[in-house]
Amino acid sequence: MTPTEASTRAEAICKLAPVIPVLVIHDAGKARGLATALVAGGLPALEVTLRTDAALDVIGEMSKVPGGHVGAGTLLTPDDVKRAKDAGATFGVSPGATDRLLQACEDAELPLLPGAATASEAMRLLERGYTVQKFFPAEANGGAPALKSLASPLPQIRFCPTGGVTLANAETYLGLANTLCVGGSWVAPPDMVAAGDWSGIERLAAAAAALPR
Ligand code: 3PG
């Protein structure tokens, strides 16, 4: 898969809803219920971070939920790419980008949303063909004003800002010309996941899905 094809696929994922939930799940037993609630609330694209022992099983379980598009986040190495793909992930997300990681995703035909925090990082990715990128860590890196500042010199690139994004500040990002969607963990609070509060999470998802963009 070429970087251009990957970006086309990543753009389609980003356009499914205003928010991609970023999920850090420790218990695969929660996966089906959580994914069902998020999809029912209107958030079909789900990023399962590879930060827990359960993550690969979570991807497998969530992939069985109708209407969901399950990706793997926190991809750092070629081995992560292989494990994510084998588990059923249909897209990948990374906090930054290395040549090895990009090559691994291209070889594995796994569309990647690669992370960039600076103009130079974004330009390096653009040079390779990645026109859809994750702006990370969004809030710590200057937030919406910083992302807006990239739109004028780099209009070819569109972003999914992630990191510190909340229901309160998401709309500002979504109003930017270079933002396709945002990523955030607020729609799946750990205490609600632990309690299996699926109706509560569906309400959070619905509020996120209703954000204008
Ligand atoms: C992360 O690093 O987990 C993601 O960027 C999500 O960040 P958030 O918890 O601030 O939404």
mmCIF file of N, CA and C in Angstrom, residues 90-207:
data_model
loop_
_atom_site.group_PDB
_atom_site.id
_atom_site.type_symbol
_atom_site.label_atom_id
_atom_site.label_comp_id
_atom_site.label_asym_id
_atom_site.label_seq_id
_atom_site.Cartn_x
_atom_site.Cartn_y
_atom_site.Cartn_z
ATOM 1 N N THR A 90 -7.908 -2.824 11.312
ATOM 2 C CA THR A 90 -8.054 -2.407 9.908
ATOM 3 C C THR A 90 -7.377 -1.071 9.635
ATOM 4 N N PHE A 91 -6.864 -0.442 10.675
ATOM 5 C CA PHE A 91 -6.033 0.743 10.499
ATOM 6 C C PHE A 91 -5.129 0.884 11.710
ATOM 7 N N GLY A 92 -4.121 1.730 11.558
ATOM 8 C CA GLY A 92 -3.178 1.942 12.651
ATOM 9 C C GLY A 92 -3.029 3.421 12.965
ATOM 10 N N VAL A 93 -2.616 3.684 14.191
ATOM 11 C CA VAL A 93 -2.354 5.050 14.632
ATOM 12 C C VAL A 93 -1.043 5.019 15.402
ATOM 13 N N SER A 94 -0.213 6.045 15.204
ATOM 14 C CA SER A 94 1.054 6.083 15.936
ATOM 15 C C SER A 94 1.276 7.487 16.492
ATOM 16 N N PRO A 95 1.953 7.570 17.642
ATOM 17 C CA PRO A 95 2.192 8.895 18.238
ATOM 18 C C PRO A 95 3.180 9.728 17.437
ATOM 19 N N GLY A 96 4.079 9.080 16.747
ATOM 20 C CA GLY A 96 5.060 9.736 15.887
ATOM 21 C C GLY A 96 5.288 8.822 14.699
ATOM 22 N N ALA A 97 6.397 9.000 14.011
ATOM 23 C CA ALA A 97 6.651 8.141 12.856
ATOM 24 C C ALA A 97 8.146 7.884 12.701
ATOM 25 N N THR A 98 8.472 6.647 12.413
ATOM 26 C CA THR A 98 9.843 6.311 12.025
ATOM 27 C C THR A 98 9.780 5.660 10.650
ATOM 28 N N ASP A 99 10.907 5.665 9.957
ATOM 29 C CA ASP A 99 10.923 5.051 8.626
ATOM 30 C C ASP A 99 10.562 3.572 8.706
ATOM 31 N N ARG A 100 11.059 2.896 9.736
ATOM 32 C CA ARG A 100 10.769 1.456 9.875
ATOM 33 C C ARG A 100 9.280 1.219 10.089
ATOM 34 N N LEU A 101 8.668 2.060 10.915
ATOM 35 C CA LEU A 101 7.236 1.885 11.176
ATOM 36 C C LEU A 101 6.411 2.152 9.917
ATOM 37 N N LEU A 102 6.752 3.225 9.218
ATOM 38 C CA LEU A 102 6.013 3.556 7.996
ATOM 39 C C LEU A 102 6.144 2.428 6.977
ATOM 40 N N GLN A 103 7.360 1.930 6.806
ATOM 41 C CA GLN A 103 7.583 0.851 5.838
ATOM 42 C C GLN A 103 6.799 -0.393 6.225
ATOM 43 N N ALA A 104 6.792 -0.696 7.518
ATOM 44 C CA ALA A 104 6.081 -1.897 7.980
ATOM 45 C C ALA A 104 4.591 -1.793 7.686
ATOM 46 N N CYS A 105 4.015 -0.630 7.920
ATOM 47 C CA CYS A 105 2.584 -0.462 7.639
ATOM 48 C C CYS A 105 2.301 -0.551 6.146
ATOM 49 N N GLU A 106 3.180 0.056 5.348
ATOM 50 C CA GLU A 106 2.991 -0.006 3.891
ATOM 51 C C GLU A 106 3.100 -1.457 3.403
ATOM 52 N N ASP A 107 4.079 -2.187 3.932
ATOM 53 C CA ASP A 107 4.266 -3.587 3.524
ATOM 54 C C ASP A 107 3.087 -4.455 3.968
ATOM 55 N N ALA A 108 2.550 -4.150 5.149
ATOM 56 C CA ALA A 108 1.457 -4.958 5.708
ATOM 57 C C ALA A 108 0.090 -4.525 5.185
ATOM 58 N N GLU A 109 0.079 -3.482 4.362
ATOM 59 C CA GLU A 109 -1.196 -2.960 3.846
ATOM 60 C C GLU A 109 -2.105 -2.512 4.980
ATOM 61 N N LEU A 110 -1.517 -1.937 5.990
ATOM 62 C CA LEU A 110 -2.300 -1.395 7.108
ATOM 63 C C LEU A 110 -2.284 0.126 6.999
ATOM 64 N N PRO A 111 -3.436 0.740 6.683
ATOM 65 C CA PRO A 111 -3.467 2.208 6.575
ATOM 66 C C PRO A 111 -3.075 2.831 7.897
ATOM 67 N N LEU A 112 -2.178 3.786 7.846
ATOM 68 C CA LEU A 112 -1.660 4.383 9.081
ATOM 69 C C LEU A 112 -2.013 5.864 9.162
ATOM 70 N N LEU A 113 -2.397 6.263 10.379
ATOM 71 C CA LEU A 113 -2.550 7.673 10.720
ATOM 72 C C LEU A 113 -1.314 8.007 11.553
ATOM 73 N N PRO A 114 -0.281 8.557 10.912
ATOM 74 C CA PRO A 114 0.990 8.740 11.610
ATOM 75 C C PRO A 114 1.038 10.065 12.363
ATOM 76 N N GLY A 115 1.682 10.060 13.504
ATOM 77 C CA GLY A 115 1.716 11.251 14.336
ATOM 78 C C GLY A 115 2.811 12.224 13.939
ATOM 79 N N ALA A 116 2.478 13.517 14.076
ATOM 80 C CA ALA A 116 3.434 14.596 13.859
ATOM 81 C C ALA A 116 3.120 15.708 14.851
ATOM 82 N N ALA A 117 4.163 16.341 15.363
ATOM 83 C CA ALA A 117 3.954 17.425 16.324
ATOM 84 C C ALA A 117 4.503 18.756 15.839
ATOM 85 N N THR A 118 5.327 18.724 14.809
ATOM 86 C CA THR A 118 5.954 19.957 14.315
ATOM 87 C C THR A 118 5.816 20.055 12.803
ATOM 88 N N ALA A 119 6.091 21.245 12.278
ATOM 89 C CA ALA A 119 6.032 21.433 10.824
ATOM 90 C C ALA A 119 7.017 20.515 10.115
ATOM 91 N N SER A 120 8.194 20.355 10.681
ATOM 92 C CA SER A 120 9.185 19.493 10.030
ATOM 93 C C SER A 120 8.738 18.039 10.001
ATOM 94 N N GLU A 121 8.160 17.580 11.099
ATOM 95 C CA GLU A 121 7.667 16.194 11.116
ATOM 96 C C GLU A 121 6.538 16.023 10.107
ATOM 97 N N ALA A 122 5.648 16.991 10.068
ATOM 98 C CA ALA A 122 4.542 16.913 9.111
ATOM 99 C C ALA A 122 5.067 16.939 7.675
ATOM 100 N N MET A 123 6.093 17.754 7.437
ATOM 101 C CA MET A 123 6.661 17.852 6.086
ATOM 102 C C MET A 123 7.362 16.562 5.665
ATOM 103 N N ARG A 124 8.028 15.933 6.597
ATOM 104 C CA ARG A 124 8.690 14.655 6.269
ATOM 105 C C ARG A 124 7.650 13.612 5.860
ATOM 106 N N LEU A 125 6.551 13.578 6.601
ATOM 107 C CA LEU A 125 5.480 12.636 6.260
ATOM 108 C C LEU A 125 4.838 12.993 4.918
ATOM 109 N N LEU A 126 4.651 14.285 4.691
ATOM 110 C CA LEU A 126 4.064 14.731 3.431
ATOM 111 C C LEU A 126 4.960 14.354 2.255
ATOM 112 N N GLU A 127 6.271 14.507 2.457
ATOM 113 C CA GLU A 127 7.231 14.175 1.402
ATOM 114 C C GLU A 127 7.103 12.717 0.991
ATOM 115 N N ARG A 128 6.761 11.871 1.963
ATOM 116 C CA ARG A 128 6.601 10.439 1.673
ATOM 117 C C ARG A 128 5.228 10.129 1.086
ATOM 118 N N GLY A 129 4.283 11.077 1.246
ATOM 119 C CA GLY A 129 2.955 10.865 0.662
ATOM 120 C C GLY A 129 1.806 10.850 1.655
ATOM 121 N N TYR A 130 2.126 11.070 2.930
ATOM 122 C CA TYR A 130 1.068 11.042 3.953
ATOM 123 C C TYR A 130 0.425 12.419 4.093
ATOM 124 N N THR A 131 -0.778 12.535 3.580
ATOM 125 C CA THR A 131 -1.496 13.806 3.628
ATOM 126 C C THR A 131 -2.515 13.862 4.772
ATOM 127 N N VAL A 132 -2.682 12.751 5.456
ATOM 128 C CA VAL A 132 -3.575 12.702 6.620
ATOM 129 C C VAL A 132 -2.740 12.238 7.813
ATOM 130 N N GLN A 133 -2.697 13.060 8.842
ATOM 131 C CA GLN A 133 -1.795 12.807 9.961
ATOM 132 C C GLN A 133 -2.493 13.063 11.292
ATOM 133 N N LYS A 134 -1.904 12.500 12.337
ATOM 134 C CA LYS A 134 -2.382 12.766 13.690
ATOM 135 C C LYS A 134 -1.533 13.890 14.278
ATOM 136 N N PHE A 135 -2.165 14.918 14.790
ATOM 137 C CA PHE A 135 -1.432 16.008 15.453
ATOM 138 C C PHE A 135 -1.366 15.657 16.927
ATOM 139 N N PHE A 136 -0.169 15.295 17.389
ATOM 140 C CA PHE A 136 -0.015 14.768 18.744
ATOM 141 C C PHE A 136 1.292 15.264 19.376
ATOM 142 N N PRO A 137 1.269 15.618 20.662
ATOM 143 C CA PRO A 137 0.115 15.730 21.556
ATOM 144 C C PRO A 137 -0.548 17.093 21.383
ATOM 145 N N ALA A 138 -1.795 17.101 20.992
ATOM 146 C CA ALA A 138 -2.436 18.317 20.501
ATOM 147 C C ALA A 138 -2.432 19.473 21.515
ATOM 148 N N GLU A 139 -2.993 19.263 22.662
ATOM 149 C CA GLU A 139 -3.108 20.383 23.612
ATOM 150 C C GLU A 139 -1.732 20.817 24.123
ATOM 151 N N ALA A 140 -0.908 19.874 24.487
ATOM 152 C CA ALA A 140 0.417 20.197 25.020
ATOM 153 C C ALA A 140 1.299 20.862 23.972
ATOM 154 N N ASN A 141 0.940 20.671 22.708
ATOM 155 C CA ASN A 141 1.750 21.186 21.607
ATOM 156 C C ASN A 141 1.229 22.519 21.068
ATOM 157 N N GLY A 142 0.358 23.152 21.836
ATOM 158 C CA GLY A 142 -0.135 24.461 21.398
ATOM 159 C C GLY A 142 -1.608 24.479 21.037
ATOM 160 N N GLY A 143 -2.216 23.298 21.013
ATOM 161 C CA GLY A 143 -3.657 23.227 20.820
ATOM 162 C C GLY A 143 -4.120 23.722 19.461
ATOM 163 N N ALA A 144 -5.379 24.142 19.433
ATOM 164 C CA ALA A 144 -5.985 24.554 18.163
ATOM 165 C C ALA A 144 -5.242 25.720 17.498
ATOM 166 N N PRO A 145 -4.740 26.707 18.260
ATOM 167 C CA PRO A 145 -3.999 27.782 17.576
ATOM 168 C C PRO A 145 -2.763 27.265 16.841
ATOM 169 N N ALA A 146 -2.071 26.301 17.444
ATOM 170 C CA ALA A 146 -0.882 25.746 16.783
ATOM 171 C C ALA A 146 -1.274 24.978 15.528
ATOM 172 N N LEU A 147 -2.335 24.201 15.635
ATOM 173 C CA LEU A 147 -2.768 23.426 14.470
ATOM 174 C C LEU A 147 -3.263 24.352 13.355
ATOM 175 N N LYS A 148 -3.983 25.390 13.752
ATOM 176 C CA LYS A 148 -4.464 26.361 12.757
ATOM 177 C C LYS A 148 -3.291 27.006 12.025
ATOM 178 N N SER A 149 -2.211 27.231 12.756
ATOM 179 C CA SER A 149 -1.043 27.873 12.155
ATOM 180 C C SER A 149 -0.379 27.010 11.085
ATOM 181 N N LEU A 150 -0.611 25.704 11.142
ATOM 182 C CA LEU A 150 -0.029 24.824 10.123
ATOM 183 C C LEU A 150 -0.850 24.832 8.833
ATOM 184 N N ALA A 151 -2.102 25.295 8.918
ATOM 185 C CA ALA A 151 -2.993 25.194 7.754
ATOM 186 C C ALA A 151 -2.544 26.082 6.607
ATOM 187 N N SER A 152 -2.001 27.252 6.929
ATOM 188 C CA SER A 152 -1.641 28.175 5.859
ATOM 189 C C SER A 152 -0.437 27.685 5.049
ATOM 190 N N PRO A 153 0.676 27.303 5.714
ATOM 191 C CA PRO A 153 1.815 26.817 4.916
ATOM 192 C C PRO A 153 1.656 25.384 4.428
ATOM 193 N N LEU A 154 0.841 24.593 5.116
ATOM 194 C CA LEU A 154 0.722 23.178 4.761
ATOM 195 C C LEU A 154 -0.745 22.784 4.523
ATOM 196 N N PRO A 155 -1.398 23.430 3.552
ATOM 197 C CA PRO A 155 -2.834 23.166 3.348
ATOM 198 C C PRO A 155 -3.113 21.762 2.823
ATOM 199 N N GLN A 156 -2.072 21.089 2.317
ATOM 200 C CA GLN A 156 -2.291 19.741 1.763
ATOM 201 C C GLN A 156 -2.526 18.708 2.852
ATOM 202 N N ILE A 157 -2.138 19.066 4.088
ATOM 203 C CA ILE A 157 -2.209 18.082 5.165
ATOM 204 C C ILE A 157 -3.443 18.333 6.020
ATOM 205 N N ARG A 158 -4.170 17.253 6.288
ATOM 206 C CA ARG A 158 -5.276 17.349 7.244
ATOM 207 C C ARG A 158 -5.016 16.417 8.414
ATOM 208 N N PHE A 159 -5.559 16.809 9.563
ATOM 209 C CA PHE A 159 -5.125 16.186 10.809
ATOM 210 C C PHE A 159 -6.272 15.632 11.642
ATOM 211 N N CYS A 160 -5.882 14.710 12.506
ATOM 212 C CA CYS A 160 -6.722 14.260 13.611
ATOM 213 C C CYS A 160 -5.987 14.639 14.887
ATOM 214 N N PRO A 161 -6.278 15.814 15.468
ATOM 215 C CA PRO A 161 -5.598 16.186 16.707
ATOM 216 C C PRO A 161 -6.018 15.268 17.858
ATOM 217 N N THR A 162 -5.051 14.867 18.629
ATOM 218 C CA THR A 162 -5.294 13.917 19.726
ATOM 219 C C THR A 162 -4.345 14.241 20.870
ATOM 220 N N GLY A 163 -4.858 14.066 22.084
ATOM 221 C CA GLY A 163 -4.041 14.330 23.273
ATOM 222 C C GLY A 163 -4.530 15.586 23.967
ATOM 223 N N GLY A 164 -5.326 15.379 25.012
ATOM 224 C CA GLY A 164 -5.866 16.520 25.739
ATOM 225 C C GLY A 164 -7.135 17.085 25.123
ATOM 226 N N VAL A 165 -7.685 16.395 24.134
ATOM 227 C CA VAL A 165 -8.930 16.860 23.515
ATOM 228 C C VAL A 165 -10.112 16.366 24.366
ATOM 229 N N THR A 166 -11.073 17.264 24.558
ATOM 230 C CA THR A 166 -12.243 16.966 25.383
ATOM 231 C C THR A 166 -13.505 17.412 24.645
ATOM 232 N N LEU A 167 -14.649 17.084 25.241
ATOM 233 C CA LEU A 167 -15.905 17.564 24.646
ATOM 234 C C LEU A 167 -15.899 19.092 24.589
ATOM 235 N N ALA A 168 -15.263 19.711 25.587
ATOM 236 C CA ALA A 168 -15.282 21.176 25.682
ATOM 237 C C ALA A 168 -14.430 21.850 24.599
ATOM 238 N N ASN A 169 -13.301 21.261 24.262
ATOM 239 C CA ASN A 169 -12.436 21.946 23.286
ATOM 240 C C ASN A 169 -12.484 21.321 21.881
ATOM 241 N N ALA A 170 -13.181 20.206 21.742
ATOM 242 C CA ALA A 170 -13.193 19.508 20.449
ATOM 243 C C ALA A 170 -13.769 20.383 19.337
ATOM 244 N N GLU A 171 -14.792 21.165 19.665
ATOM 245 C CA GLU A 171 -15.464 21.934 18.620
ATOM 246 C C GLU A 171 -14.520 22.963 17.989
ATOM 247 N N THR A 172 -13.625 23.503 18.800
ATOM 248 C CA THR A 172 -12.665 24.479 18.262
ATOM 249 C C THR A 172 -11.762 23.821 17.230
ATOM 250 N N TYR A 173 -11.291 22.618 17.562
ATOM 251 C CA TYR A 173 -10.467 21.891 16.590
ATOM 252 C C TYR A 173 -11.280 21.575 15.327
ATOM 253 N N LEU A 174 -12.502 21.085 15.550
ATOM 254 C CA LEU A 174 -13.306 20.631 14.411
ATOM 255 C C LEU A 174 -13.687 21.774 13.476
ATOM 256 N N GLY A 175 -13.584 23.003 13.983
ATOM 257 C CA GLY A 175 -13.870 24.156 13.142
ATOM 258 C C GLY A 175 -12.700 24.570 12.262
ATOM 259 N N LEU A 176 -11.537 23.939 12.456
ATOM 260 C CA LEU A 176 -10.361 24.304 11.657
ATOM 261 C C LEU A 176 -10.422 23.653 10.277
ATOM 262 N N ALA A 177 -9.917 24.391 9.284
ATOM 263 C CA ALA A 177 -9.955 23.879 7.910
ATOM 264 C C ALA A 177 -9.121 22.612 7.745
ATOM 265 N N ASN A 178 -8.098 22.443 8.583
ATOM 266 C CA ASN A 178 -7.207 21.294 8.410
ATOM 267 C C ASN A 178 -7.471 20.169 9.411
ATOM 268 N N THR A 179 -8.667 20.161 9.992
ATOM 269 C CA THR A 179 -9.007 19.083 10.932
ATOM 270 C C THR A 179 -10.138 18.230 10.371
ATOM 271 N N LEU A 180 -9.891 16.923 10.295
ATOM 272 C CA LEU A 180 -10.908 15.990 9.798
ATOM 273 C C LEU A 180 -11.773 15.459 10.925
ATOM 274 N N CYS A 181 -11.132 15.178 12.060
ATOM 275 C CA CYS A 181 -11.824 14.660 13.234
ATOM 276 C C CYS A 181 -10.839 14.818 14.391
ATOM 277 N N VAL A 182 -11.274 14.471 15.583
ATOM 278 C CA VAL A 182 -10.354 14.494 16.732
ATOM 279 C C VAL A 182 -10.326 13.102 17.355
ATOM 280 N N GLY A 183 -9.262 12.847 18.104
ATOM 281 C CA GLY A 183 -9.183 11.607 18.873
ATOM 282 C C GLY A 183 -9.214 11.939 20.351
ATOM 283 N N GLY A 184 -9.832 11.062 21.147
ATOM 284 C CA GLY A 184 -9.845 11.343 22.576
ATOM 285 C C GLY A 184 -10.348 10.180 23.397
ATOM 286 N N SER A 185 -9.891 10.156 24.630
ATOM 287 C CA SER A 185 -10.263 9.055 25.529
ATOM 288 C C SER A 185 -11.473 9.381 26.384
ATOM 289 N N TRP A 186 -11.956 10.643 26.313
ATOM 290 C CA TRP A 186 -13.001 11.032 27.255
ATOM 291 C C TRP A 186 -14.306 10.273 27.085
ATOM 292 N N VAL A 187 -14.523 9.672 25.929
ATOM 293 C CA VAL A 187 -15.786 8.962 25.711
ATOM 294 C C VAL A 187 -15.799 7.569 26.348
ATOM 295 N N ALA A 188 -14.658 7.145 26.878
ATOM 296 C CA ALA A 188 -14.610 5.836 27.536
ATOM 297 C C ALA A 188 -13.847 5.954 28.853
ATOM 298 N N PRO A 189 -14.428 6.632 29.836
ATOM 299 C CA PRO A 189 -13.736 6.811 31.121
ATOM 300 C C PRO A 189 -13.495 5.452 31.790
ATOM 301 N N PRO A 190 -12.307 5.252 32.346
ATOM 302 C CA PRO A 190 -11.976 3.941 32.940
ATOM 303 C C PRO A 190 -12.991 3.460 33.970
ATOM 304 N N ASP A 191 -13.541 4.373 34.789
ATOM 305 C CA ASP A 191 -14.486 3.906 35.813
ATOM 306 C C ASP A 191 -15.787 3.408 35.180
ATOM 307 N N MET A 192 -16.214 4.050 34.114
ATOM 308 C CA MET A 192 -17.449 3.606 33.451
ATOM 309 C C MET A 192 -17.222 2.290 32.708
ATOM 310 N N VAL A 193 -16.029 2.132 32.127
ATOM 311 C CA VAL A 193 -15.712 0.865 31.462
ATOM 312 C C VAL A 193 -15.670 -0.254 32.498
ATOM 313 N N ALA A 194 -15.007 0.006 33.619
ATOM 314 C CA ALA A 194 -14.886 -1.022 34.670
ATOM 315 C C ALA A 194 -16.263 -1.420 35.188
ATOM 316 N N ALA A 195 -17.159 -0.442 35.277
ATOM 317 C CA ALA A 195 -18.500 -0.716 35.806
ATOM 318 C C ALA A 195 -19.431 -1.291 34.738
ATOM 319 N N GLY A 196 -18.974 -1.307 33.498
ATOM 320 C CA GLY A 196 -19.839 -1.786 32.419
ATOM 321 C C GLY A 196 -21.029 -0.870 32.200
ATOM 322 N N ASP A 197 -20.803 0.421 32.384
ATOM 323 C CA ASP A 197 -21.891 1.404 32.227
ATOM 324 C C ASP A 197 -22.058 1.744 30.740
ATOM 325 N N TRP A 198 -22.601 0.790 30.012
ATOM 326 C CA TRP A 198 -22.673 0.962 28.557
ATOM 327 C C TRP A 198 -23.673 2.034 28.144
ATOM 328 N N SER A 199 -24.757 2.180 28.886
ATOM 329 C CA SER A 199 -25.717 3.233 28.510
ATOM 330 C C SER A 199 -25.096 4.606 28.740
ATOM 331 N N GLY A 200 -24.315 4.732 29.805
ATOM 332 C CA GLY A 200 -23.631 6.005 30.050
ATOM 333 C C GLY A 200 -22.611 6.306 28.963
ATOM 334 N N ILE A 201 -21.890 5.280 28.544
ATOM 335 C CA ILE A 201 -20.893 5.484 27.485
ATOM 336 C C ILE A 201 -21.573 5.766 26.150
ATOM 337 N N GLU A 202 -22.701 5.142 25.917
ATOM 338 C CA GLU A 202 -23.427 5.450 24.677
ATOM 339 C C GLU A 202 -23.860 6.913 24.669
ATOM 340 N N ARG A 203 -24.246 7.436 25.840
ATOM 341 C CA ARG A 203 -24.626 8.861 25.905
ATOM 342 C C ARG A 203 -23.414 9.758 25.628
ATOM 343 N N LEU A 204 -22.261 9.408 26.185
ATOM 344 C CA LEU A 204 -21.048 10.192 25.910
ATOM 345 C C LEU A 204 -20.708 10.146 24.412
ATOM 346 N N ALA A 205 -20.870 8.959 23.841
ATOM 347 C CA ALA A 205 -20.577 8.808 22.403
ATOM 348 C C ALA A 205 -21.544 9.650 21.572
ATOM 349 N N ALA A 206 -22.818 9.649 21.962
ATOM 350 C CA ALA A 206 -23.808 10.403 21.192
ATOM 351 C C ALA A 206 -23.513 11.895 21.249
ATOM 352 N N ALA A 207 -23.086 12.368 22.421
ATOM 353 C CA ALA A 207 -22.742 13.793 22.534
ATOM 354 C C ALA A 207 -21.536 14.126 21.659
#
